[in-house]
Coordinates of C-alpha atoms and ligand atoms in Angstrom, one line a residue:
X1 CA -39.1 163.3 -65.4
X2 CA -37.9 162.2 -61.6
X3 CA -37.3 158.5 -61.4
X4 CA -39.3 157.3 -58.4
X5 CA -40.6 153.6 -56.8
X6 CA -43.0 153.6 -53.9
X7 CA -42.5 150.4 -51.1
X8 CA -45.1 150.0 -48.5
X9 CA -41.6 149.3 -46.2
X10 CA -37.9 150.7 -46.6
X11 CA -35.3 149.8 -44.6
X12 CA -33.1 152.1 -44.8
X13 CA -28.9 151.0 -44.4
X14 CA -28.1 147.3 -45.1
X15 CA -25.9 146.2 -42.0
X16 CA -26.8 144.0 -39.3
X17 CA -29.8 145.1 -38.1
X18 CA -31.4 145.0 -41.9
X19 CA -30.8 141.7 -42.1
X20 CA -32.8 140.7 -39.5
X21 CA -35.5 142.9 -39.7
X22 CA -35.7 141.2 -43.6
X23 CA -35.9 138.0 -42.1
X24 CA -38.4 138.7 -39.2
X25 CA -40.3 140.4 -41.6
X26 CA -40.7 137.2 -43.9
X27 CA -41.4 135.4 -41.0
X28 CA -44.5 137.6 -40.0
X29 CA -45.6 138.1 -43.1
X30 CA -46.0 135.3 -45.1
X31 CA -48.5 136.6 -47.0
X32 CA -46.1 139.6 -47.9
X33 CA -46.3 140.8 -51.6
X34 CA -43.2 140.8 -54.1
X35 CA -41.8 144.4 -53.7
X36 CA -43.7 145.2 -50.5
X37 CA -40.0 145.4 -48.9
X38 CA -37.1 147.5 -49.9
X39 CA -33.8 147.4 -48.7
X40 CA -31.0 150.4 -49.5
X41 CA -27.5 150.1 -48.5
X42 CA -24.2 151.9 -49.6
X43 CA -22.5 149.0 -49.4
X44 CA -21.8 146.5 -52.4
X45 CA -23.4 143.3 -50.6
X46 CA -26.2 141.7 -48.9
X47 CA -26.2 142.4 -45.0
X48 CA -23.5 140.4 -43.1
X49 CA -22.4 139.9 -39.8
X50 CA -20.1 143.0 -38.7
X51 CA -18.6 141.3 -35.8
X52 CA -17.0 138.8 -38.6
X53 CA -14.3 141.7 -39.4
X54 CA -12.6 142.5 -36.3
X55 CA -12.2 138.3 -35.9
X56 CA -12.3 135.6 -38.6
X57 CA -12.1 137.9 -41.6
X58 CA -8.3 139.1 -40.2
X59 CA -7.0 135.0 -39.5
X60 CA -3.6 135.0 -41.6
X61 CA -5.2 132.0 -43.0
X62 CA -8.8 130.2 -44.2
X63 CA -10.6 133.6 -42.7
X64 CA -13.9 133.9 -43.0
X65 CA -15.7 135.1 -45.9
X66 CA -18.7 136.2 -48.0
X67 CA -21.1 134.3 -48.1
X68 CA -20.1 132.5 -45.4
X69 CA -21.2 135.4 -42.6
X70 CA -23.7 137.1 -44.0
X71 CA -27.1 137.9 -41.4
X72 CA -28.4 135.9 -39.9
X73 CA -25.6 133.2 -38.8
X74 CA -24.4 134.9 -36.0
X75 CA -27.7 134.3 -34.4
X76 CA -27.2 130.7 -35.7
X77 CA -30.2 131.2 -37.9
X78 CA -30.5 131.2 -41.8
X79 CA -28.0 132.3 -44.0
X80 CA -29.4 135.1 -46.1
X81 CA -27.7 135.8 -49.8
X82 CA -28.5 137.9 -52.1
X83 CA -30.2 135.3 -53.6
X84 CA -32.7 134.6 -50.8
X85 CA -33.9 138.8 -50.6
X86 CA -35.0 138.1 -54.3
X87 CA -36.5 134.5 -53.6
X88 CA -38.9 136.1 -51.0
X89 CA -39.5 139.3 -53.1
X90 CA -37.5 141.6 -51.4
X91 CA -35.8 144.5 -53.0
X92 CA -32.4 145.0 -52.5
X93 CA -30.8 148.4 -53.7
X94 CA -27.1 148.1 -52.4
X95 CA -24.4 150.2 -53.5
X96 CA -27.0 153.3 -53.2
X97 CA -26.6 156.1 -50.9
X98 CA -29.9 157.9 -49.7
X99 CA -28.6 161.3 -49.8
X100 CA -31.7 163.1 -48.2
X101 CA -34.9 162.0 -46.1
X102 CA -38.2 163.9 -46.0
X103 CA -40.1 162.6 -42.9
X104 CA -42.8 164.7 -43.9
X105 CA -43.1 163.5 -47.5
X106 CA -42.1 160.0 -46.3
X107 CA -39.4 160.2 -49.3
X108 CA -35.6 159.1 -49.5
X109 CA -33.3 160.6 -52.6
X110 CA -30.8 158.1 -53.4
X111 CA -27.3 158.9 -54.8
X112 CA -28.8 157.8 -58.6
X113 CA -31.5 160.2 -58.5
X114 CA -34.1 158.3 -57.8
X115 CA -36.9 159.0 -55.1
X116 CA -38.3 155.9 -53.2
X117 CA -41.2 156.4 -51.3
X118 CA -42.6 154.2 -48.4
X119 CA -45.2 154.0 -46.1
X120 CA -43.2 153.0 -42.6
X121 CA -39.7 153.6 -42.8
X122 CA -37.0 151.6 -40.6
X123 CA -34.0 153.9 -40.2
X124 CA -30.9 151.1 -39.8
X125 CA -28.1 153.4 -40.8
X126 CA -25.9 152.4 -37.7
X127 CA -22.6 154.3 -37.0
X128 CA -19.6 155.0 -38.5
X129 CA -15.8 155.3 -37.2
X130 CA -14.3 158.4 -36.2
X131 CA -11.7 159.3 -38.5
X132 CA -8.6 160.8 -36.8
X133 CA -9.9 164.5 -38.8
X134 CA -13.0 164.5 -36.3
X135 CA -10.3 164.7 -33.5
X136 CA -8.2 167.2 -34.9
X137 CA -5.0 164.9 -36.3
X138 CA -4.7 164.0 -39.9
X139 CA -3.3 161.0 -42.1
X140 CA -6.3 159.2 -43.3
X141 CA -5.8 158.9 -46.3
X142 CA -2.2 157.6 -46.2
X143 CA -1.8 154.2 -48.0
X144 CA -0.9 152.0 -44.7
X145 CA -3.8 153.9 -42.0
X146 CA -6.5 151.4 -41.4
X147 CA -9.9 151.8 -39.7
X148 CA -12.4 148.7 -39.8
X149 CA -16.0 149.5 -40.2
X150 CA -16.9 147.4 -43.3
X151 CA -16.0 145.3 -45.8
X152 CA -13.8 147.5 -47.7
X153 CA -12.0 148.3 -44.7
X154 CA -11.0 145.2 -43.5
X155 CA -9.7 144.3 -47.0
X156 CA -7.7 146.9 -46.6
X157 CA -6.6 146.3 -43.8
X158 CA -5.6 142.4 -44.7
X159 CA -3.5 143.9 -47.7
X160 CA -1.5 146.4 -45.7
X161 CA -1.0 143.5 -43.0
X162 CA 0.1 141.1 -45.6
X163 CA 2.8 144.4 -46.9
X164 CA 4.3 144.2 -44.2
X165 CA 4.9 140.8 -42.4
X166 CA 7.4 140.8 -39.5
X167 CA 6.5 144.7 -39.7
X168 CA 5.8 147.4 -36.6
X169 CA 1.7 147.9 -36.2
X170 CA 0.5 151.0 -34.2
X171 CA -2.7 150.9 -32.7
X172 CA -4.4 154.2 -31.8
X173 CA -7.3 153.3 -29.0
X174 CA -7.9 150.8 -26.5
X175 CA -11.2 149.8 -26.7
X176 CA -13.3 147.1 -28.8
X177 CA -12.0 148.0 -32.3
X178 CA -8.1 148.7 -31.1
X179 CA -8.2 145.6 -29.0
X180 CA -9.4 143.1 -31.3
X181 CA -7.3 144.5 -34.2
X182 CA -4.0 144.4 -31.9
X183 CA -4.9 140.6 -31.3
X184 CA -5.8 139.9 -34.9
X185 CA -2.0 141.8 -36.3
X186 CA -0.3 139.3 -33.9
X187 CA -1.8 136.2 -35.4
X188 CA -0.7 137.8 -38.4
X189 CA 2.9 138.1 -37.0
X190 CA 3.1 141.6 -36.9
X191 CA 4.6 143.6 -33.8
X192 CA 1.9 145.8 -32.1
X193 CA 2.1 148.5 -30.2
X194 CA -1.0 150.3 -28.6
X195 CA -1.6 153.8 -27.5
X196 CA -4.4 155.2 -25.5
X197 CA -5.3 158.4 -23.6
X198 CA -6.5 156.7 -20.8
X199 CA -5.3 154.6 -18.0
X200 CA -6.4 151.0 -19.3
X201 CA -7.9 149.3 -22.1
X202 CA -11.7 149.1 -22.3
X203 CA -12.3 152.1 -19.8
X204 CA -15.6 152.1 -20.5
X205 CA -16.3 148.9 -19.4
X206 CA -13.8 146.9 -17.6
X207 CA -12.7 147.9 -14.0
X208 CA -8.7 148.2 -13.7
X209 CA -8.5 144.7 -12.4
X210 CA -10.4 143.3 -15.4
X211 CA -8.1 145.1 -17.7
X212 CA -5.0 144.5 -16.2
X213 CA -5.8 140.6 -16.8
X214 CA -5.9 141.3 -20.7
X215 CA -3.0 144.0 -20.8
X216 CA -0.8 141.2 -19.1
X217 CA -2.1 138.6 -21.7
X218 CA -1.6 140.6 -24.7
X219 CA 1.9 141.4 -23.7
X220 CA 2.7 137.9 -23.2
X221 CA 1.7 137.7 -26.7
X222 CA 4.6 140.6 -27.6
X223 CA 1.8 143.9 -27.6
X224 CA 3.2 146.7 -26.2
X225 CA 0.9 148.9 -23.9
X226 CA 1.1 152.9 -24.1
X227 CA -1.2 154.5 -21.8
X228 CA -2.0 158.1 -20.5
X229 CA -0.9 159.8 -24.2
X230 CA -2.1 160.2 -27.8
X231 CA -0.6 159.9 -31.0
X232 CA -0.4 163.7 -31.8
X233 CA 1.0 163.6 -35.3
X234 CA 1.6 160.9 -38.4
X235 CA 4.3 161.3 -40.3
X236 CA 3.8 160.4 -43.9
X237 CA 6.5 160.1 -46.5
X238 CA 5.2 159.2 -50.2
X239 CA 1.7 158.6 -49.1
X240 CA 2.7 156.3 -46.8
X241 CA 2.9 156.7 -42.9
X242 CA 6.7 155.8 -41.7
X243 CA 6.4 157.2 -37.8
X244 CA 3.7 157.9 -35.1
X245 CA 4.8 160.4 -32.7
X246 CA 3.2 160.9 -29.4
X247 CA 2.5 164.0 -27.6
X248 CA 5.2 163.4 -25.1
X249 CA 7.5 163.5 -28.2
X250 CA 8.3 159.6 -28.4
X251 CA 8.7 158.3 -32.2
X252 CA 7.2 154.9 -33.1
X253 CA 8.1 153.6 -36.2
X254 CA 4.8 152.0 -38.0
X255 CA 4.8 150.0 -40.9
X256 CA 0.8 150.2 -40.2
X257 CA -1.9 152.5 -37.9
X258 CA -5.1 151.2 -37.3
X259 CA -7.4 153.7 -35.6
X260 CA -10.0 152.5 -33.5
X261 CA -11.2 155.6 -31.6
X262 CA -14.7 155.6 -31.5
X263 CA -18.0 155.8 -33.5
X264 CA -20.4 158.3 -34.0
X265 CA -24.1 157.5 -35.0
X266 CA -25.4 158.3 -38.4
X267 CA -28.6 160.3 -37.8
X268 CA -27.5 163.5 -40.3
X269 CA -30.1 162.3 -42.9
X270 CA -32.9 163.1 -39.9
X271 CA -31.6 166.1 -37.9
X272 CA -34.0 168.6 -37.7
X273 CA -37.1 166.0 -38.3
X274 CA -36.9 163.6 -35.7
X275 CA -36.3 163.6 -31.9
X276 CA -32.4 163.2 -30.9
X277 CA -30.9 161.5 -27.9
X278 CA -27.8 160.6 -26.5
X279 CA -26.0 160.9 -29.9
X280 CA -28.7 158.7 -31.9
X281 CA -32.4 158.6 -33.0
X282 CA -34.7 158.9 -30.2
X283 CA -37.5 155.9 -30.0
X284 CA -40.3 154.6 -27.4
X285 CA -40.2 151.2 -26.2
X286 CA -41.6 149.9 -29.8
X287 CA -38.7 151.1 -31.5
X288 CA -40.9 154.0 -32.6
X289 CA -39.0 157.4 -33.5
X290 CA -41.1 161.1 -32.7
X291 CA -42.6 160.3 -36.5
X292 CA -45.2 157.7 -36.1
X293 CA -44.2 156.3 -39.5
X294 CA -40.1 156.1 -38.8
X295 CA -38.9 153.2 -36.8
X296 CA -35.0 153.3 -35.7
X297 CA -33.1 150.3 -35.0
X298 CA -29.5 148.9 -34.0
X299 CA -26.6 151.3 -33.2
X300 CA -28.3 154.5 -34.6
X301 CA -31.2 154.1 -31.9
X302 CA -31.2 155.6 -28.5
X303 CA -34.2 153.3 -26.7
X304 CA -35.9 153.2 -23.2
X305 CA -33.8 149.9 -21.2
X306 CA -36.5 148.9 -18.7
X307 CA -33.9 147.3 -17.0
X308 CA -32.2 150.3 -16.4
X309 CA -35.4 152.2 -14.8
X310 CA -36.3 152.8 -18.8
X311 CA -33.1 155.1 -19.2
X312 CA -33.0 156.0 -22.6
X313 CA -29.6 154.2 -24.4
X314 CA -27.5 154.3 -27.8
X315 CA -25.9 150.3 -27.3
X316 CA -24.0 149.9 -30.5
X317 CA -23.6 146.2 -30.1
X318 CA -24.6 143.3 -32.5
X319 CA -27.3 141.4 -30.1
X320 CA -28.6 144.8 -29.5
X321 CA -29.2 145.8 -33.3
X322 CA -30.5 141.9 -34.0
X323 CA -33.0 142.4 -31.0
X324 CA -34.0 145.4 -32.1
X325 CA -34.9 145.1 -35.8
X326 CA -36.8 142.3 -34.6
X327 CA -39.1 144.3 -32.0
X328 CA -39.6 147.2 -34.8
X329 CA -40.8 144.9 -37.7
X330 CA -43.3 143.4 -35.1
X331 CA -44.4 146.3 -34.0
X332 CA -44.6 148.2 -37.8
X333 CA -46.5 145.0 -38.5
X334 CA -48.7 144.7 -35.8
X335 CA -52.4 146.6 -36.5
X336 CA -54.0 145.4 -33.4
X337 CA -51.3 147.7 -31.1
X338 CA -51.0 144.0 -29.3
X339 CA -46.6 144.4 -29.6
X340 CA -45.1 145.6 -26.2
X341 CA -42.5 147.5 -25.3
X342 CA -39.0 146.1 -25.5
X343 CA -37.5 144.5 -22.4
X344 CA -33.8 144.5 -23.2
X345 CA -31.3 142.9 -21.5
X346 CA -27.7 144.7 -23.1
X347 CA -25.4 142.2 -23.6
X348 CA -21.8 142.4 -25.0
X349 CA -18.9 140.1 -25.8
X350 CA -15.8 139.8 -27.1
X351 CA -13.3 137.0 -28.4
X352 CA -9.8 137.7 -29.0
X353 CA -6.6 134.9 -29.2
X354 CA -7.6 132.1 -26.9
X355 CA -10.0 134.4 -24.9
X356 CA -13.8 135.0 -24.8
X357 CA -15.9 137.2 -22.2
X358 CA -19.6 138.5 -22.1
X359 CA -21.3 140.8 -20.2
X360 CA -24.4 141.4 -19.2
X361 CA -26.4 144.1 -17.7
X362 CA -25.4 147.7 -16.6
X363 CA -21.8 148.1 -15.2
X364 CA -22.9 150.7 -12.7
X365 CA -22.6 150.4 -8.9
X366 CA -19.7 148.5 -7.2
X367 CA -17.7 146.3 -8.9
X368 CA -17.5 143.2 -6.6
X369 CA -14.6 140.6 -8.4
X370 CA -14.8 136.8 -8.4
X371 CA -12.3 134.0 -9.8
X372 CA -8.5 133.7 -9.8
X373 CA -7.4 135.6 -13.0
X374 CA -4.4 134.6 -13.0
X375 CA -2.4 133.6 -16.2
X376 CA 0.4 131.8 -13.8
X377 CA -1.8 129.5 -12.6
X378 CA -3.8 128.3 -15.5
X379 CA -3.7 129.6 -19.1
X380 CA -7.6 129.3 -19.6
X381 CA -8.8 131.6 -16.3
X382 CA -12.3 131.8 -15.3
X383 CA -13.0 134.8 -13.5
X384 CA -15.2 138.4 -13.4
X385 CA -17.4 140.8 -11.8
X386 CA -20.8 141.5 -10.5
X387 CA -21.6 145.5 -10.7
X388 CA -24.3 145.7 -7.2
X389 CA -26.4 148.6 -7.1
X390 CA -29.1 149.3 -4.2
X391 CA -28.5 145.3 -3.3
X392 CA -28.9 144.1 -6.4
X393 CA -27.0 142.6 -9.1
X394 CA -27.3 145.0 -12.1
X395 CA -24.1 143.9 -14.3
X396 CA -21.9 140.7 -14.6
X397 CA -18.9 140.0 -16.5
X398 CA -17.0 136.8 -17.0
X399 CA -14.1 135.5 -18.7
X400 CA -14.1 132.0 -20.0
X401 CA -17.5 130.7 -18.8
X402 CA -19.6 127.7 -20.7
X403 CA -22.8 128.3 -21.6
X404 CA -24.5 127.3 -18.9
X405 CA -22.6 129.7 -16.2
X406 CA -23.2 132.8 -19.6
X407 CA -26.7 132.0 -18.8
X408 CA -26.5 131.8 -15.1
X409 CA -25.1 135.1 -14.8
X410 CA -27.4 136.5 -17.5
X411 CA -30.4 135.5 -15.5
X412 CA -29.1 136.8 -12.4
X413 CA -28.8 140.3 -14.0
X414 CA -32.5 139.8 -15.5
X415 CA -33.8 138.6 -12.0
X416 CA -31.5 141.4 -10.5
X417 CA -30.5 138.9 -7.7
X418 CA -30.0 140.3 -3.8
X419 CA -27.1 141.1 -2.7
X420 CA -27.2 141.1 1.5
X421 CA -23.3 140.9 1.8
X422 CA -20.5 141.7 -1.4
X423 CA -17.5 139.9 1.0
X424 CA -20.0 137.0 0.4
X425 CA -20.6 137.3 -3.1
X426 CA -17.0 137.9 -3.8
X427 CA -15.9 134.6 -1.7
X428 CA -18.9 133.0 -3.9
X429 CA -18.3 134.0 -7.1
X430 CA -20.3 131.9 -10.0
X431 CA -21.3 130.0 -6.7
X432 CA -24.0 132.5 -6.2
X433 CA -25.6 132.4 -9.3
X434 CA -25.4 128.9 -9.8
X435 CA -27.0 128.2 -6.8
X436 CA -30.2 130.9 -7.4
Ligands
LIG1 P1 -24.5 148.6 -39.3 O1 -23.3 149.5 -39.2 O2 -24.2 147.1 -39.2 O3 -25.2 148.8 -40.6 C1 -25.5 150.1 -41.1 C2 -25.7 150.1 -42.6 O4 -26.2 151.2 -43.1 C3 -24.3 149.9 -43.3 O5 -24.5 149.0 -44.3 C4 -24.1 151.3 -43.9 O6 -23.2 151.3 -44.9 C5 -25.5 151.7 -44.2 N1 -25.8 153.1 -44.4 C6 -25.5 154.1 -43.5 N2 -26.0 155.3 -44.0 C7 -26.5 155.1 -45.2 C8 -27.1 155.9 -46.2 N3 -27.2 157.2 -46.0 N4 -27.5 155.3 -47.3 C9 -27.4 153.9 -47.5 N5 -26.8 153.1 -46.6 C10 -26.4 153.7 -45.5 N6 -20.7 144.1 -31.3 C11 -20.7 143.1 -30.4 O7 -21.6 143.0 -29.6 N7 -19.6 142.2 -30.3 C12 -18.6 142.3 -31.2 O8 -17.7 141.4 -31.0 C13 -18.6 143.3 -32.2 N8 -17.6 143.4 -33.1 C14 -17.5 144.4 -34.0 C15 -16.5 144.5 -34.9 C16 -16.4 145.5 -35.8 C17 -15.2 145.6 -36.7 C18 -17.4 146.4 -35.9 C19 -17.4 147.6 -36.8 C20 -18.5 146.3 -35.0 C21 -18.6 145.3 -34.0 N9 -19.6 145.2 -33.2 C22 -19.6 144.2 -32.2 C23 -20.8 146.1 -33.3 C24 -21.9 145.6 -34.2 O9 -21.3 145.2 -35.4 C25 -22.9 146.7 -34.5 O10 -23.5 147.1 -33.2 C26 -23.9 146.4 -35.5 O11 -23.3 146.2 -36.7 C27 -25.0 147.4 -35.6 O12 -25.9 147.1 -36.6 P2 -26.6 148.2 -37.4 O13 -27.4 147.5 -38.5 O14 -27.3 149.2 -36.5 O15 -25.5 149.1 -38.1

């Protein structure tokens, strides 16, 4: 006989956006009966804080750790163990894979044979990293190559690091992943050296004078920058990598490759049965996916940004899947049809060795800088970049701001402040939005 439970709710991966959709969903639902709520992840623990990996998980020393990061700290909110998903009824099926969905029997087949059922389904799968076989290379599975998705990547990653102390690090890609890795091997004393097809870090994001500031400051730290090239080839001697070599022929000798190029949203489960866009699950404005009992969340959904002029976009960032969840469980719970449509403002950060930027907004238009970023004349620089589009601001970036000046420039992007002159706005800087 086929094993099978039926759940008015799934939520369906356990990563950040699971965890708060859990929580918003006690919240809302007080009245919520023991094992209206499931919760199926392939991972071996409750949902945690992603972001944690790439930064304290990798300190050489008192890093973070489980339970200490799991949802929904990051948002400064409660801590939710496992522990607290059985307190308020909730069922939490972790290491289980749902190997296929059927939209139109609103079924899942997990790994262990067993069919769950549900009513409204929240897709949360978010995205996976691209291994270097997606892109044509191959070395994966050496001992000492390192990507950093989950949990049992970044412990991997620690124990390779601590193989090798003193050792040489090569870092394939320049953006989020490559960049906070490279700064977290150098706490950890190791000598780093990255390489990346394009001509500065962050392309997607950061303008050439933006990047330059961090290129200088993580070679002050000892990282060496290779741009323009690839790694074409690994080579592995007993299961271990020993050299990268680059297209151009060069040899770098690695004692460790981390490979941060890139992630690719997992949507296989629902190709063919729901509407695709831009590389995740298409939704309307209430999170809502082309099946009107299938929700999609965090970095697997592609969603209307009314800021953008309701351009449909993938974000795969954390306040993006936290804000999200949190819009589809009020709208799945909602009979009255009183939720509205999301009004997101993206918003990105990073923090890496003494350094912490956010952004705000869309970086489209032109890229007006501010601020002295300087390292020679101060260590702690404040400085960034309004994006202006048809005379308004529609992006801002800054380096080393307090809260305050984070929310200044946030609400200037929301507003989408006037522009009548960028020589003036440049001259102005944080000026500008301080004084709006
Ligand atoms: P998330 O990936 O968190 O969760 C998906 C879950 O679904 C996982 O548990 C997965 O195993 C599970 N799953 C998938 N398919 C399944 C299946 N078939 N069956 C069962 N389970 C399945 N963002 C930012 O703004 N600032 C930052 O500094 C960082 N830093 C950062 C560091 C690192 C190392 C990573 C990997 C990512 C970041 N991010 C970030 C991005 C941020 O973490 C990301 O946007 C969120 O985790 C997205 O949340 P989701 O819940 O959508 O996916």
């Amino acid at each position: 006989p086929e094993m099978g439970r039926a759940f008015a709710y799934v939520i369906l991966g356990g990563g950040v956006a699971a965890g708060y959709a859990a929580l918003e969903f006690v919240r809302l639902r007080s009245d919520a009966a023991a094992g209206e709520l499931c919760i199926i992840s392939d991972e071996e623990v409750a949902p945690y804080e992603r972001p944690a990996l790439s930064k304290g998980y990798l300190l050489p020393e008192g890093g973070a750790r489980l339970p200490g990061f799991h949802t929904c700290v990051g948002a400064n909110d409660q801590l939710l163990t496992a522990d607290w998903y059985r307190e308020h009824g909730i069922e939490l099926i972790l290491g289980t894979k749902v190997i296929t969905a059927d939209v139109r029997r609103k079924t899942l087949l997990t790994s262990s044979g067993e069919t769950i059922s549900y009513k409204t389904l929240i897709v949360a799968t978010g995205a996976r990293a691209l291994k270097l076989e997606d892109i044509g290379g191959s070395g994966s599975d050496a001992e000492n190559v390192c990507y950093l998705r989950n949990i049992k990547d970044a412990d991997k990653l620690v124990n390779v690091m601590r193989s090798c102390p003193g050792g040489d690090a090569v870092v394939i890609g320049g953006g989020y992943i490559g960049m906070e890795c490279a700064a977290a091997l150098v706490a950890n004393k190791i000598k780093v050296t990255i390489v990346f097809p394009g001509k500065h870090c962050m392309e997607r994001l950061f303008t050439p004078k933006i990047a330059e500031f961090y290129e200088k400051y993580y070679a002050s730290k000892g990282v060496t920058f290779i741009r323009g090239t690839v790694v074409s080839s690994l080579e592995i001697s007993s299961g271990k990598v020993t050299t990268a070599i680059l297209r151009d022929g060069r040899r770098l000798p690695a004692d460790m490759v981390v490979v941060g190029i890139g992630a690719r949203a997992n949507t296989a489960l629902f190709e063919g049965q729901l509407a695709m866009e831009k590389g995740g699950i298409k939704v309307n404005g209430q999170m809502r996916t082309s099946d009107a009992s299938v929700y999609a969340v965090g970095d697997v959904a592609a969603f209307p940004v009314k800021l953008a002029g309701g351009d449909v976009r993938r974000l795969e960032h954390v306040d993006c899947a936290r804000r999200t969840a949190r819009h589809a469980v009020a709208a799945a719970l909602d009979a009255s049809g009183g939720v509205g449509d999301i009004d997101y403002l993206p918003f990105f950060y990073s923090r890496v060795f003494a350094l912490s930027w956010q952004f705000y907004g869309d970086n489209a238009g032109e890229a007006v800088h501010f601020g002295d970023p300087d390292l020679a004349a101060s260590p702690a620089p404040k400085f960034g970049a309004f994006w202006v589009s048809a005379g308004r601001v529609a992006g801002a970036f800054l380096e080393g701001g307090t809260p305050e000046e984070y929310a200044a420039i946030a609400n200037a992007v929301r507003r989408g402040a006037a522009v009548k002159d960028v020589a003036e706005l440049a001259l102005q800087g944080l000026a500008f939005v301080a004084r709006e």
